[in-house]
Amino acid sequence: MTRQTRYPGPVAEATVHAHDLVAQGFDRDAALAAVLDRYPAELFDINLYDYDDAGQVSLRTGARGRLSGRELLTAIQAGRLWVNLRGIETGWPELWAAAMADFRRIQAGYPGMRAVTNTGQLILSSPQARVPYHFDAAGVVLFHLRGRKRVFVYPGDERHLPEARMEQVVARQTTEELPYERAFEAQARIIDLTPGQALTWPLYAPHRVENLDRFCVSLSMDFQTWPSRLRTGALFTNAVIRSRGGAPRSTEAMSPPELAARWAASLALRRLGPLKSRLGDFDRDFEPAIDAPDGAGALRA
C-alpha cells in the first residue's frame, strides 16, 4: 500500500502466508456438500451483489431454500452467489481446529500480537462473484482453499476510511460497505491468492474482493486483540455521542487510557441500548436454484 493505515497495529501491510488446510481436504466437494447439508439455515448469508458503472453496489439477499448440500454447491459453482456460513468455529470444528493451528503460527510472526477472541465464516462463492468495498471491525486472516481470488487492499486514512462511517458500522446502524470512488484504485495493493495461501492486512484496512473465473472457497477468520477491542469500543461510544449531537474526538487522537475509558463506556451503553441496531432481518427475495440465472431462483412458499 502506498499509505499505511492511521490505526496502529501489529500488521503493517498486506502479507501472504502459507497454510495447511488444503492438504487436509477441507476444500473438496464431498466435504463441502456434507457441511451444507447439516448447517443451520439461520447461519447462512446468501448474497447477490450488482454494480453500476461507477462501481456502486446494490445487494439482494437470499434464503437457504430446500436444495440438498450437493445441489446447493452446484448452484453456487454455476451462479453468481456469495454464501457465508457464519459460526464455523462450532459449525465445522475440525476445520476450525486446523485453522487455529495455522493462525497461531501466523500470529507468532507478529511481535506483540495476541488475539483474545477468534471467530470465523466459511465463504463459498461463484466464479463471477465480487464483494464490494468495505472494512471489517476486527483483524482478519483470509485462508484461501480453492479457486483464484483477487483482493484489493486500500489505505486506512480518512479519505478511504471515514471514521464517522466506521462508527455507524460498529454501532450496527449500517452495513460494512463504505463510500467508494474509482479514484481509490490508484492506491490499492492488489494480491492474487491461490489455494494454500492466507492473507493478512492492517487493522480496519478497506478492501474488496473479486473471484477470477473459478468457484472459490475461503475461511475468513476475525480476531480481536486488546488494542483493537479498545478502539472498536471507543468507536461505538463515539457513535452514541454523535447521535446525540456531539462531535467526539477521533480515536486516532486518543491516548490508551482514553481509549480504555471509551471502551468501558461502550459496555454500559450496549447494555442500555441507546442505539438500536438497524440491521434486522433483511428481506429475502430469492433462494438458490440450479440452472436459474445467477443461481438465484424464486422463493418457494
Tab-separated table of N, CA and C in Angstrom, residues 16 19 49 76 81-84 121-132 134 140-153 189-201 207-221:
chain	number	residue	atom	x	y	z
A	16	VAL	N	1.182	-12.204	2.525
A	16	VAL	CA	0.728	-13.554	2.207
A	16	VAL	C	1.505	-14.572	3.042
A	19	HIS	N	-0.613	-21.884	4.442
A	19	HIS	CA	-1.413	-22.645	5.411
A	19	HIS	C	-1.578	-24.080	4.904
A	49	TYR	N	-24.579	-9.533	-5.359
A	49	TYR	CA	-24.213	-8.129	-5.499
A	49	TYR	C	-24.303	-7.701	-6.959
A	76	ILE	N	-24.097	-22.786	-6.462
A	76	ILE	CA	-23.062	-21.786	-6.184
A	76	ILE	C	-21.981	-21.835	-7.246
A	81	LEU	N	-23.330	-16.228	-6.813
A	81	LEU	CA	-23.707	-16.112	-5.410
A	81	LEU	C	-22.486	-15.986	-4.511
A	82	TRP	N	-22.691	-15.332	-3.366
A	82	TRP	CA	-21.673	-15.241	-2.319
A	82	TRP	C	-22.317	-15.774	-1.042
A	83	VAL	N	-21.876	-16.939	-0.584
A	83	VAL	CA	-22.507	-17.626	0.543
A	83	VAL	C	-21.539	-17.665	1.715
A	84	ASN	N	-21.979	-17.144	2.848
A	84	ASN	CA	-21.189	-17.177	4.077
A	84	ASN	C	-21.849	-18.125	5.069
A	121	GLN	N	-16.000	-17.466	9.403
A	121	GLN	CA	-17.054	-17.818	8.465
A	121	GLN	C	-16.425	-18.471	7.248
A	122	LEU	N	-17.079	-19.514	6.768
A	122	LEU	CA	-16.647	-20.178	5.547
A	122	LEU	C	-17.353	-19.515	4.376
A	123	ILE	N	-16.596	-19.132	3.361
A	123	ILE	CA	-17.132	-18.406	2.214
A	123	ILE	C	-17.075	-19.304	0.983
A	124	LEU	N	-18.235	-19.573	0.410
A	124	LEU	CA	-18.343	-20.326	-0.842
A	124	LEU	C	-18.895	-19.353	-1.870
A	125	SER	N	-18.156	-19.100	-2.950
A	125	SER	CA	-18.554	-18.038	-3.862
A	125	SER	C	-18.398	-18.450	-5.314
A	126	SER	N	-19.332	-17.972	-6.111
A	126	SER	CA	-19.414	-18.325	-7.524
A	126	SER	C	-18.250	-17.732	-8.317
A	127	PRO	N	-17.982	-18.290	-9.487
A	127	PRO	CA	-16.823	-17.840	-10.274
A	127	PRO	C	-16.804	-16.342	-10.571
A	128	GLN	N	-17.974	-15.716	-10.800
A	128	GLN	CA	-18.019	-14.299	-11.156
A	128	GLN	C	-18.350	-13.391	-9.973
A	129	ALA	N	-18.359	-13.925	-8.764
A	129	ALA	CA	-18.789	-13.135	-7.605
A	129	ALA	C	-17.751	-12.075	-7.237
A	130	ARG	N	-18.249	-10.946	-6.716
A	130	ARG	CA	-17.401	-9.870	-6.225
A	130	ARG	C	-17.982	-9.338	-4.923
A	131	VAL	N	-17.110	-8.953	-4.011
A	131	VAL	CA	-17.535	-8.349	-2.749
A	131	VAL	C	-17.166	-6.872	-2.780
A	132	PRO	N	-18.104	-5.980	-2.403
A	132	PRO	CA	-17.840	-4.547	-2.542
A	132	PRO	C	-16.835	-4.013	-1.530
A	134	HIS	N	-15.356	-2.398	1.492
A	134	HIS	CA	-15.854	-2.400	2.863
A	134	HIS	C	-14.682	-2.540	3.826
A	140	VAL	N	-8.162	-9.603	10.529
A	140	VAL	CA	-8.631	-10.679	9.653
A	140	VAL	C	-7.447	-11.483	9.132
A	141	VAL	N	-7.609	-12.807	9.113
A	141	VAL	CA	-6.766	-13.685	8.308
A	141	VAL	C	-7.688	-14.393	7.327
A	142	LEU	N	-7.417	-14.242	6.028
A	142	LEU	CA	-8.222	-14.877	4.994
A	142	LEU	C	-7.473	-16.103	4.484
A	143	PHE	N	-7.957	-17.290	4.870
A	143	PHE	CA	-7.360	-18.546	4.426
A	143	PHE	C	-8.035	-18.947	3.117
A	144	HIS	N	-7.261	-19.019	2.028
A	144	HIS	CA	-7.858	-19.364	0.742
A	144	HIS	C	-7.619	-20.848	0.464
A	145	LEU	N	-8.710	-21.563	0.091
A	145	LEU	CA	-8.645	-23.005	-0.058
A	145	LEU	C	-8.837	-23.491	-1.495
A	146	ARG	N	-9.556	-22.705	-2.303
A	146	ARG	CA	-9.899	-23.234	-3.632
A	146	ARG	C	-10.202	-22.082	-4.590
A	147	GLY	N	-9.784	-22.236	-5.860
A	147	GLY	CA	-10.029	-21.223	-6.875
A	147	GLY	C	-8.957	-20.135	-6.857
A	148	ARG	N	-9.248	-19.059	-7.558
A	148	ARG	CA	-8.340	-17.912	-7.607
A	148	ARG	C	-9.117	-16.670	-7.180
A	149	LYS	N	-8.545	-15.933	-6.256
A	149	LYS	CA	-9.221	-14.779	-5.673
A	149	LYS	C	-8.279	-13.568	-5.724
A	150	ARG	N	-8.804	-12.424	-6.111
A	150	ARG	CA	-8.021	-11.185	-6.139
A	150	ARG	C	-8.541	-10.249	-5.054
A	151	VAL	N	-7.647	-9.814	-4.183
A	151	VAL	CA	-8.006	-8.935	-3.069
A	151	VAL	C	-7.347	-7.574	-3.295
A	152	PHE	N	-8.140	-6.519	-3.169
A	152	PHE	CA	-7.666	-5.147	-3.290
A	152	PHE	C	-7.679	-4.536	-1.893
A	153	VAL	N	-6.524	-4.113	-1.392
A	153	VAL	CA	-6.410	-3.542	-0.047
A	153	VAL	C	-6.012	-2.072	-0.184
A	189	ARG	N	-3.397	-1.900	-3.093
A	189	ARG	CA	-2.447	-3.005	-3.164
A	189	ARG	C	-3.230	-4.227	-3.640
A	190	ILE	N	-2.793	-4.865	-4.708
A	190	ILE	CA	-3.533	-5.963	-5.324
A	190	ILE	C	-2.786	-7.270	-5.076
A	191	ILE	N	-3.506	-8.246	-4.515
A	191	ILE	CA	-2.910	-9.538	-4.188
A	191	ILE	C	-3.777	-10.634	-4.791
A	192	ASP	N	-3.192	-11.504	-5.584
A	192	ASP	CA	-3.881	-12.669	-6.125
A	192	ASP	C	-3.571	-13.875	-5.246
A	193	LEU	N	-4.620	-14.503	-4.739
A	193	LEU	CA	-4.461	-15.643	-3.840
A	193	LEU	C	-4.757	-16.950	-4.565
A	194	THR	N	-3.956	-17.950	-4.281
A	194	THR	CA	-4.168	-19.298	-4.785
A	194	THR	C	-4.326	-20.242	-3.588
A	195	PRO	N	-4.862	-21.448	-3.797
A	195	PRO	CA	-5.081	-22.367	-2.675
A	195	PRO	C	-3.798	-22.622	-1.885
A	196	GLY	N	-3.951	-22.625	-0.557
A	196	GLY	CA	-2.807	-22.817	0.319
A	196	GLY	C	-2.175	-21.530	0.788
A	197	GLN	N	-2.741	-20.381	0.392
A	197	GLN	CA	-2.234	-19.086	0.828
A	197	GLN	C	-3.238	-18.421	1.768
A	198	ALA	N	-2.718	-17.686	2.731
A	198	ALA	CA	-3.535	-16.901	3.653
A	198	ALA	C	-3.052	-15.459	3.598
A	199	LEU	N	-3.983	-14.529	3.738
A	199	LEU	CA	-3.657	-13.105	3.630
A	199	LEU	C	-4.023	-12.381	4.917
A	200	THR	N	-3.087	-11.568	5.396
A	200	THR	CA	-3.363	-10.638	6.489
A	200	THR	C	-3.232	-9.223	5.949
A	201	TRP	N	-3.935	-8.282	6.588
A	201	TRP	CA	-3.796	-6.867	6.215
A	201	TRP	C	-3.980	-6.024	7.464
A	207	HIS	N	-11.111	-2.924	1.887
A	207	HIS	CA	-10.729	-3.892	0.868
A	207	HIS	C	-11.960	-4.316	0.076
A	208	ARG	N	-11.722	-4.914	-1.058
A	208	ARG	CA	-12.776	-5.539	-1.842
A	208	ARG	C	-12.190	-6.791	-2.483
A	209	VAL	N	-13.057	-7.663	-2.999
A	209	VAL	CA	-12.611	-8.982	-3.454
A	209	VAL	C	-13.294	-9.322	-4.779
A	210	GLU	N	-12.521	-9.909	-5.693
A	210	GLU	CA	-13.063	-10.426	-6.946
A	210	GLU	C	-12.590	-11.864	-7.127
A	211	ASN	N	-13.508	-12.747	-7.507
A	211	ASN	CA	-13.104	-14.083	-7.930
A	211	ASN	C	-12.638	-14.034	-9.379
A	212	LEU	N	-11.666	-14.862	-9.703
A	212	LEU	CA	-11.064	-14.832	-11.031
A	212	LEU	C	-11.512	-16.052	-11.822
A	213	ASP	N	-12.810	-16.070	-12.167
A	213	ASP	CA	-13.385	-17.051	-13.096
A	213	ASP	C	-13.412	-18.477	-12.579
A	214	ARG	N	-13.308	-18.653	-11.273
A	214	ARG	CA	-13.381	-20.004	-10.713
A	214	ARG	C	-14.172	-19.977	-9.409
A	215	PHE	N	-14.864	-21.077	-9.131
A	215	PHE	CA	-15.507	-21.265	-7.836
A	215	PHE	C	-14.449	-21.157	-6.741
A	216	CYS	N	-14.750	-20.408	-5.692
A	216	CYS	CA	-13.761	-20.156	-4.634
A	216	CYS	C	-14.294	-20.589	-3.270
A	217	VAL	N	-13.369	-21.063	-2.449
A	217	VAL	CA	-13.646	-21.412	-1.060
A	217	VAL	C	-12.590	-20.742	-0.199
A	218	SER	N	-13.035	-19.991	0.821
A	218	SER	CA	-12.107	-19.340	1.743
A	218	SER	C	-12.682	-19.406	3.151
A	219	LEU	N	-11.806	-19.380	4.127
A	219	LEU	CA	-12.193	-19.235	5.522
A	219	LEU	C	-11.717	-17.863	5.981
A	220	SER	N	-12.651	-17.013	6.358
A	220	SER	CA	-12.311	-15.690	6.873
A	220	SER	C	-12.345	-15.743	8.394
A	221	MET	N	-11.186	-15.564	9.021
A	221	MET	CA	-11.086	-15.603	10.477
A	221	MET	C	-10.913	-14.188	11.024
